[in-house]
Coordinates of C-alpha atoms in Angstrom, one line a residue:
Chain A
M1 CA 121.0 14.8 -5.7
I2 CA 120.8 17.4 -8.4
S3 CA 120.5 21.4 -8.1
P4 CA 118.6 23.3 -9.2
P5 CA 119.3 24.4 -12.7
P6 CA 121.4 28.7 -12.4
I7 CA 119.8 31.7 -12.3
P8 CA 120.3 34.7 -15.2
P9 CA 120.4 38.0 -13.9
E10 CA 117.7 39.8 -13.3
P11 CA 116.5 42.7 -16.0
T12 CA 116.5 46.2 -14.7
L13 CA 112.7 47.7 -15.6
I14 CA 112.6 51.4 -17.5
R15 CA 108.9 52.7 -16.9
R16 CA 108.0 55.4 -19.8
V17 CA 104.5 57.0 -18.9
I18 CA 102.6 58.9 -21.6
V19 CA 98.9 59.9 -21.8
K20 CA 96.8 59.7 -24.4
P21 CA 94.8 61.6 -25.8
D22 CA 91.8 60.8 -24.1
G23 CA 93.3 61.1 -21.1
R24 CA 94.2 57.9 -20.7
R25 CA 97.7 56.5 -19.2
L26 CA 99.8 54.0 -20.9
T27 CA 103.6 52.4 -19.7
F28 CA 105.8 51.6 -21.4
Y29 CA 107.7 49.2 -18.8
D30 CA 111.3 47.9 -20.5
F31 CA 114.1 46.1 -19.8
E32 CA 117.9 46.1 -19.5
P33 CA 120.2 43.0 -19.5
A34 CA 121.4 42.6 -15.6
D35 CA 125.2 43.2 -15.1
A36 CA 126.0 39.9 -14.1
D37 CA 127.9 41.1 -10.9
A38 CA 125.6 44.0 -10.0
P39 CA 122.8 43.0 -6.1
P40 CA 119.6 41.8 -7.3
A41 CA 117.4 45.7 -7.3
P42 CA 115.4 46.4 -4.4
A43 CA 111.4 45.7 -4.8
P44 CA 109.4 48.9 -6.0
E45 CA 108.4 50.7 -2.2
E46 CA 104.7 50.9 -1.3
A47 CA 104.3 54.4 -0.1
P48 CA 102.2 54.2 3.9
R49 CA 98.4 54.9 2.3
H50 CA 96.0 57.1 4.0
V51 CA 92.9 54.5 5.5
G52 CA 89.4 55.9 4.7
T53 CA 86.7 54.9 5.7
P54 CA 86.4 50.8 3.9
L55 CA 83.6 50.8 1.5
E56 CA 81.8 47.5 3.7
S57 CA 81.6 49.2 7.2
A58 CA 79.7 52.2 5.6
A59 CA 76.9 50.2 3.7
G60 CA 76.8 47.8 7.4
Chain B
M1 CA 76.6 55.0 -16.5
S2 CA 78.6 53.3 -14.2
E3 CA 78.1 52.3 -10.1
L4 CA 78.9 50.5 -6.7
R5 CA 74.8 48.9 -5.9
W6 CA 74.7 47.3 -2.5
N7 CA 73.5 44.2 -2.8
P8 CA 72.5 43.1 0.9
L9 CA 71.6 39.3 -0.1
L10 CA 75.0 38.9 0.1
G11 CA 77.0 41.4 1.2
E12 CA 78.4 42.0 -1.7
W13 CA 78.1 45.0 -4.4
T14 CA 77.8 44.9 -7.4
I15 CA 79.5 47.3 -10.0
T16 CA 77.4 48.1 -13.2
A17 CA 79.1 49.5 -16.3
T18 CA 76.8 50.2 -19.1
H19 CA 79.1 52.0 -21.3
R20 CA 81.2 48.4 -21.1
Q21 CA 77.9 46.8 -23.8
E22 CA 80.0 48.5 -26.2
R23 CA 83.6 47.8 -26.4
T24 CA 85.8 45.8 -29.0
F25 CA 84.5 42.6 -30.0
L26 CA 86.8 40.2 -31.5
P27 CA 88.2 42.0 -34.1
P28 CA 89.9 40.9 -37.0
A29 CA 93.0 40.6 -36.6
D30 CA 94.5 42.8 -39.3
Y31 CA 92.3 45.6 -36.9
C32 CA 93.2 44.3 -32.7
P33 CA 93.6 47.3 -30.9
L34 CA 96.1 46.1 -28.6
C35 CA 98.6 45.5 -32.2
P36 CA 101.2 47.8 -32.4
T37 CA 100.8 51.2 -35.0
Q38 CA 102.6 50.6 -37.6
P39 CA 103.3 53.6 -39.9
G40 CA 100.2 53.8 -42.5
A41 CA 97.9 52.3 -41.4
F42 CA 94.7 51.4 -38.4
E43 CA 95.7 53.5 -35.4
T44 CA 95.7 51.7 -31.9
E45 CA 95.7 51.8 -28.3
I46 CA 99.9 52.0 -28.3
P47 CA 100.9 54.3 -30.9
T48 CA 104.6 52.5 -30.9
P49 CA 105.6 49.5 -34.4
A50 CA 107.0 48.3 -30.9
F51 CA 107.4 47.2 -27.6
D52 CA 107.8 44.8 -25.2
I53 CA 105.3 45.3 -23.1
V54 CA 102.6 47.9 -22.1
V55 CA 100.7 48.6 -19.6
F56 CA 97.1 51.0 -20.4
E57 CA 94.4 52.0 -18.1
N58 CA 90.5 50.3 -20.0
R59 CA 89.0 52.0 -22.7
F60 CA 85.7 50.9 -21.0
P61 CA 86.6 50.7 -17.5
S62 CA 84.3 48.6 -14.7
L63 CA 86.3 51.1 -12.3
Q64 CA 87.5 54.8 -12.6
A65 CA 89.8 57.3 -11.1
T66 CA 87.0 59.5 -11.4
P67 CA 84.0 58.2 -11.8
P68 CA 81.1 59.3 -12.7
A69 CA 78.2 59.3 -10.0
P70 CA 75.6 57.5 -9.1
A71 CA 72.7 57.4 -11.3
V72 CA 70.4 56.1 -9.0
E73 CA 69.9 57.4 -6.1
G74 CA 70.5 54.7 -2.8
G75 CA 69.0 54.5 -0.1
D76 CA 69.4 52.0 3.3
L77 CA 68.4 49.1 1.9
Y78 CA 70.2 49.7 -1.2
P79 CA 73.1 52.4 -0.8
V80 CA 75.5 52.9 -3.9
R81 CA 78.5 54.6 -4.6
P82 CA 80.7 56.0 -7.9
A83 CA 82.6 53.6 -8.9
R84 CA 85.8 54.5 -7.7
G85 CA 89.1 52.1 -9.1
V86 CA 91.5 51.5 -11.6
C87 CA 91.2 49.2 -14.6
E88 CA 94.5 48.3 -16.1
V89 CA 95.3 46.5 -19.6
V90 CA 98.4 43.9 -18.6
V91 CA 99.5 43.6 -22.8
Y92 CA 102.3 40.5 -22.4
T93 CA 103.3 41.2 -26.4
D94 CA 103.7 42.8 -29.7
R95 CA 102.8 39.1 -30.8
H96 CA 99.4 38.9 -32.0
T97 CA 98.9 35.5 -32.7
T98 CA 101.5 33.9 -29.4
T99 CA 99.7 32.3 -26.2
L100 CA 101.9 32.8 -22.3
A101 CA 102.3 29.6 -21.9
E102 CA 104.7 30.4 -25.4
E103 CA 106.6 32.8 -24.3
S104 CA 110.4 32.4 -22.9
V105 CA 110.3 31.8 -19.1
E106 CA 113.1 35.2 -19.1
R107 CA 109.2 37.4 -20.2
I108 CA 107.5 35.6 -18.9
R109 CA 109.7 36.6 -15.6
R110 CA 109.7 40.2 -17.2
L111 CA 105.5 39.9 -17.2
I112 CA 105.9 39.1 -13.1
L113 CA 108.4 41.7 -12.9
V114 CA 105.6 44.3 -13.8
W115 CA 103.1 42.8 -11.8
R116 CA 105.0 43.5 -9.0
D117 CA 105.3 48.0 -10.0
R118 CA 101.6 47.7 -10.9
F119 CA 101.4 46.1 -7.4
A120 CA 103.1 48.0 -5.9
E121 CA 101.5 51.4 -7.6
L122 CA 97.7 50.6 -7.1
G123 CA 97.6 49.3 -3.5
A124 CA 99.7 52.8 -2.6
R125 CA 96.6 54.5 -3.6
D126 CA 94.1 55.5 -0.9
D127 CA 91.7 54.2 -2.6
V128 CA 92.3 51.4 -3.7
A129 CA 91.7 48.1 -1.2
Y130 CA 92.5 45.5 -3.2
V131 CA 94.5 44.7 -7.0
Y132 CA 92.9 41.6 -8.8
I133 CA 95.5 40.4 -11.7
F134 CA 93.8 38.5 -14.4
E135 CA 94.0 36.7 -17.5
N136 CA 91.1 35.3 -18.9
K137 CA 92.6 33.1 -22.2
G138 CA 89.7 32.1 -25.0
E139 CA 86.6 32.4 -26.1
A140 CA 84.8 29.9 -23.9
I141 CA 86.2 32.1 -21.0
G142 CA 84.2 35.2 -23.2
V143 CA 87.6 36.6 -23.9
T144 CA 86.9 39.6 -26.6
L145 CA 90.2 39.7 -27.4
H146 CA 92.7 37.7 -28.6
H147 CA 95.8 39.1 -28.7
P148 CA 98.0 38.4 -25.9
H149 CA 96.6 40.7 -22.3
G150 CA 95.5 39.9 -18.6
Q151 CA 94.6 42.4 -17.1
I152 CA 94.3 44.2 -13.5
Y153 CA 91.1 45.8 -11.3
A154 CA 91.7 47.9 -8.4
Y155 CA 89.0 47.4 -5.7
P156 CA 88.3 49.7 -3.5
F157 CA 86.8 47.1 -1.7
I158 CA 88.1 43.4 -0.8
P159 CA 85.9 40.8 -3.9
P160 CA 83.5 39.2 -1.8
R161 CA 85.0 35.4 -2.7
V162 CA 88.8 36.7 -2.0
A163 CA 86.6 38.0 1.6
R164 CA 85.8 34.6 2.3
K165 CA 89.5 33.6 1.9
L166 CA 90.9 35.3 4.2
A167 CA 88.1 34.9 6.7
Q168 CA 89.1 31.4 6.3
A169 CA 92.5 32.0 7.2
E170 CA 92.0 34.2 10.3
R171 CA 90.3 32.0 11.9
H172 CA 92.5 29.4 11.2
W173 CA 95.0 31.7 11.7
S174 CA 93.5 32.3 15.3
A175 CA 92.6 27.9 16.1
T176 CA 96.5 27.1 14.9
G177 CA 99.0 30.1 14.8
R178 CA 99.4 28.9 11.3
D179 CA 99.0 29.8 7.9
L180 CA 96.3 27.5 6.7
L181 CA 97.2 27.8 2.6
G182 CA 101.1 26.5 4.0
D183 CA 99.0 23.9 5.5
A184 CA 96.8 23.0 2.9
L185 CA 100.7 22.8 0.7
D186 CA 102.0 20.6 3.4
A187 CA 99.4 18.7 3.0
E188 CA 98.8 17.8 -0.7
R189 CA 103.5 17.3 -0.5
R190 CA 102.5 14.8 1.7
D191 CA 100.1 13.1 -0.6
G192 CA 101.5 13.8 -3.8
R193 CA 98.7 11.8 -5.8
R194 CA 98.2 15.7 -6.7
I195 CA 100.9 17.4 -7.7
V196 CA 101.8 18.6 -10.9
C197 CA 105.0 19.8 -11.1
E198 CA 107.8 21.9 -8.2
N199 CA 110.7 23.1 -8.8
E200 CA 112.5 24.9 -5.2
A201 CA 110.8 27.5 -4.0
F202 CA 107.4 26.3 -6.2
V203 CA 104.1 23.6 -5.3
A204 CA 102.1 23.5 -8.0
F205 CA 98.9 20.8 -8.0
I206 CA 95.1 20.5 -8.2
P207 CA 93.5 20.6 -4.8
F208 CA 91.9 18.0 -3.4
F209 CA 88.7 20.1 -3.2
A210 CA 89.3 21.5 -6.6
R211 CA 86.5 23.3 -8.5
Y212 CA 86.9 22.5 -11.9
P213 CA 88.7 19.5 -14.0
Y214 CA 92.0 20.7 -14.1
E215 CA 91.9 24.2 -12.4
T216 CA 95.3 24.5 -10.3
L217 CA 96.9 26.1 -7.6
V218 CA 100.4 27.6 -7.7
V219 CA 101.1 28.2 -3.9
P220 CA 105.1 29.7 -2.8
T221 CA 106.7 27.6 -0.6
R222 CA 108.0 30.0 2.2
Q223 CA 104.9 32.0 3.3
V224 CA 104.8 35.4 0.9
A225 CA 101.7 37.6 1.2
A226 CA 102.2 39.8 -2.2
L227 CA 104.9 39.4 -5.5
T228 CA 106.6 42.7 -3.6
D229 CA 107.9 40.5 -1.6
F230 CA 109.7 37.9 -3.1
D231 CA 112.7 37.9 -3.8
A232 CA 115.0 38.2 -6.9
R233 CA 115.1 33.7 -6.9
E234 CA 111.9 33.2 -6.7
R235 CA 110.5 36.1 -9.1
W236 CA 112.5 33.3 -11.8
R237 CA 111.6 29.8 -10.3
L238 CA 107.8 31.6 -10.6
A239 CA 108.6 32.0 -14.4
E240 CA 109.3 28.7 -14.5
I241 CA 107.0 26.5 -12.8
L242 CA 105.1 28.8 -15.1
K243 CA 106.0 27.8 -18.0
T244 CA 106.1 24.5 -17.3
L245 CA 102.3 24.4 -16.2
L246 CA 101.6 26.3 -19.1
V247 CA 102.6 24.3 -21.5
G248 CA 101.8 21.0 -20.0
Y249 CA 98.1 23.1 -20.4
D250 CA 98.1 23.0 -23.2
R251 CA 100.1 19.4 -24.8
L252 CA 96.2 18.2 -22.0
F253 CA 94.2 18.1 -24.4
G254 CA 96.1 19.2 -27.7
F255 CA 95.1 23.1 -28.3
S256 CA 95.5 26.5 -25.9
L257 CA 93.2 25.6 -23.0
P258 CA 91.1 27.9 -22.3
Y259 CA 91.5 29.7 -19.5
V260 CA 91.0 32.2 -15.8
M261 CA 94.4 32.9 -14.5
A262 CA 94.2 34.2 -11.0
L263 CA 96.4 36.2 -8.2
H264 CA 95.8 36.6 -4.9
Q265 CA 98.4 38.8 -2.9
R266 CA 97.9 39.9 0.2
P267 CA 94.4 44.0 0.8
T268 CA 96.3 47.3 0.4
D269 CA 93.8 48.6 2.3
G270 CA 96.5 49.0 4.8
G271 CA 95.0 46.4 7.2
D272 CA 97.2 43.9 8.7
Y273 CA 96.8 39.4 7.3
P274 CA 99.7 37.9 8.4
Y275 CA 98.1 34.5 8.1
A276 CA 97.8 35.7 3.9
R277 CA 99.4 33.4 1.6
F278 CA 100.3 35.1 -2.3
H279 CA 99.1 32.7 -4.9
I280 CA 97.5 31.8 -8.4
E281 CA 94.5 30.1 -9.4
F282 CA 93.9 28.2 -13.2
L283 CA 90.6 28.0 -14.1
P284 CA 90.5 25.7 -17.3
P285 CA 86.2 25.8 -18.1
H286 CA 87.6 22.0 -20.1
R287 CA 86.3 18.8 -18.4
T288 CA 87.4 17.0 -21.6
A289 CA 88.4 17.9 -24.8
N290 CA 85.3 18.3 -26.1
K291 CA 83.0 19.3 -22.5
L292 CA 82.7 22.4 -20.8
K293 CA 82.4 22.7 -17.2
Y294 CA 79.3 25.2 -17.0
L295 CA 78.5 26.9 -13.7
A296 CA 74.0 25.7 -13.7
G297 CA 71.7 25.6 -11.1
S298 CA 73.6 24.3 -7.9
E299 CA 77.1 26.6 -8.4
S300 CA 75.2 29.8 -10.0
G301 CA 71.9 29.1 -7.9
A302 CA 73.7 27.4 -4.9
G303 CA 76.8 28.0 -5.2
A304 CA 77.7 24.2 -4.4
F305 CA 79.6 23.3 -7.3
I306 CA 79.9 20.1 -8.7
N307 CA 83.1 18.4 -10.2
D308 CA 82.1 15.8 -12.2
T309 CA 86.4 14.2 -11.5
I310 CA 88.6 13.4 -9.1
P311 CA 92.2 15.1 -8.9
E312 CA 93.2 12.2 -7.6
E313 CA 92.9 11.8 -11.7
T314 CA 92.6 14.4 -13.4
A315 CA 96.5 15.5 -11.4
P316 CA 98.7 12.3 -12.9
R317 CA 97.1 12.8 -16.3
L318 CA 98.5 16.9 -16.5
R319 CA 101.1 16.3 -14.0
A320 CA 102.3 13.7 -17.8
A321 CA 101.4 16.0 -19.9
C322 CA 104.2 18.9 -18.1
G323 CA 106.6 16.3 -18.1
S324 CA 106.8 15.6 -14.5
G325 CA 106.4 12.2 -14.3

């Protein structure tokens, strides 16, 4: 059986946010090469959210 | 003017966005707003001479974080709401004349990391119920800018087609305890005729029920509901299978194939969706090299799709184009 090809180490994502003159947000995503010995980066956390009244039910 | 208008006949929202009539339409390459800004040249959306991947809020958004009040008065029959949400543009590269199919697996993986980041950030917003990542590619689809890019709509509601698919999945889950797309994947793998390409973590196939001749679903072999739930191995395998499929699409008719690419993930409205399974849907409008599938009377008026082909015949062609046999 042929084993799947190896996976290159995952780069680290780096964000740099600027606000454009008209107020819109722009994010530069850059990537640092991975350290081959480093453990995989954790997934970004989703913040707990407040759940309001959904629009669907408001519309009936 | 921009607002949500309730359609009581279909039970869904229509988004009005009259300012989008003025958006940039197929500008010449030296006035592309998605290219990097070069010294002394026209100032684009991106104020640097080079970049890797950039995401910015759409200048002509259908949904806005701070929307204007509705310009019309609603009522019991016709509720209206502010068009609240977020519309973003994802610029895949600073090179104008490439496509995602021409990019390396590594760059596609980077794009997946950006998608994951945007899903996590936008999905955490109180006013966002569904984060929809997509790409419109090609003039046949109606793109207004050729520079390789995709978009993200963070809706304040679950869009109707997504809601319908989730309702079907929930019904199946309640009846069987299994996720519907997982069962569809098992059926496709058992049959085999409609498989286009696969690897250890993903399978791409033209589904039994395809509405477009070369419509493809890319489905994970593990039930994962969102990009944030994949591990590094799966992200790489997703990038690999996307590369294989996109190259196959371009080889199919010998030109860069237009398509809609739609990422489907669990909603972010705080609900529980144990029956949701992440998948990517490709909807190319071409049925042959020089004929398009139009959404005409039956599709637009009645919602009943007519496919002039059968997937048992189209899948082998796309499979061969992908180099998968």
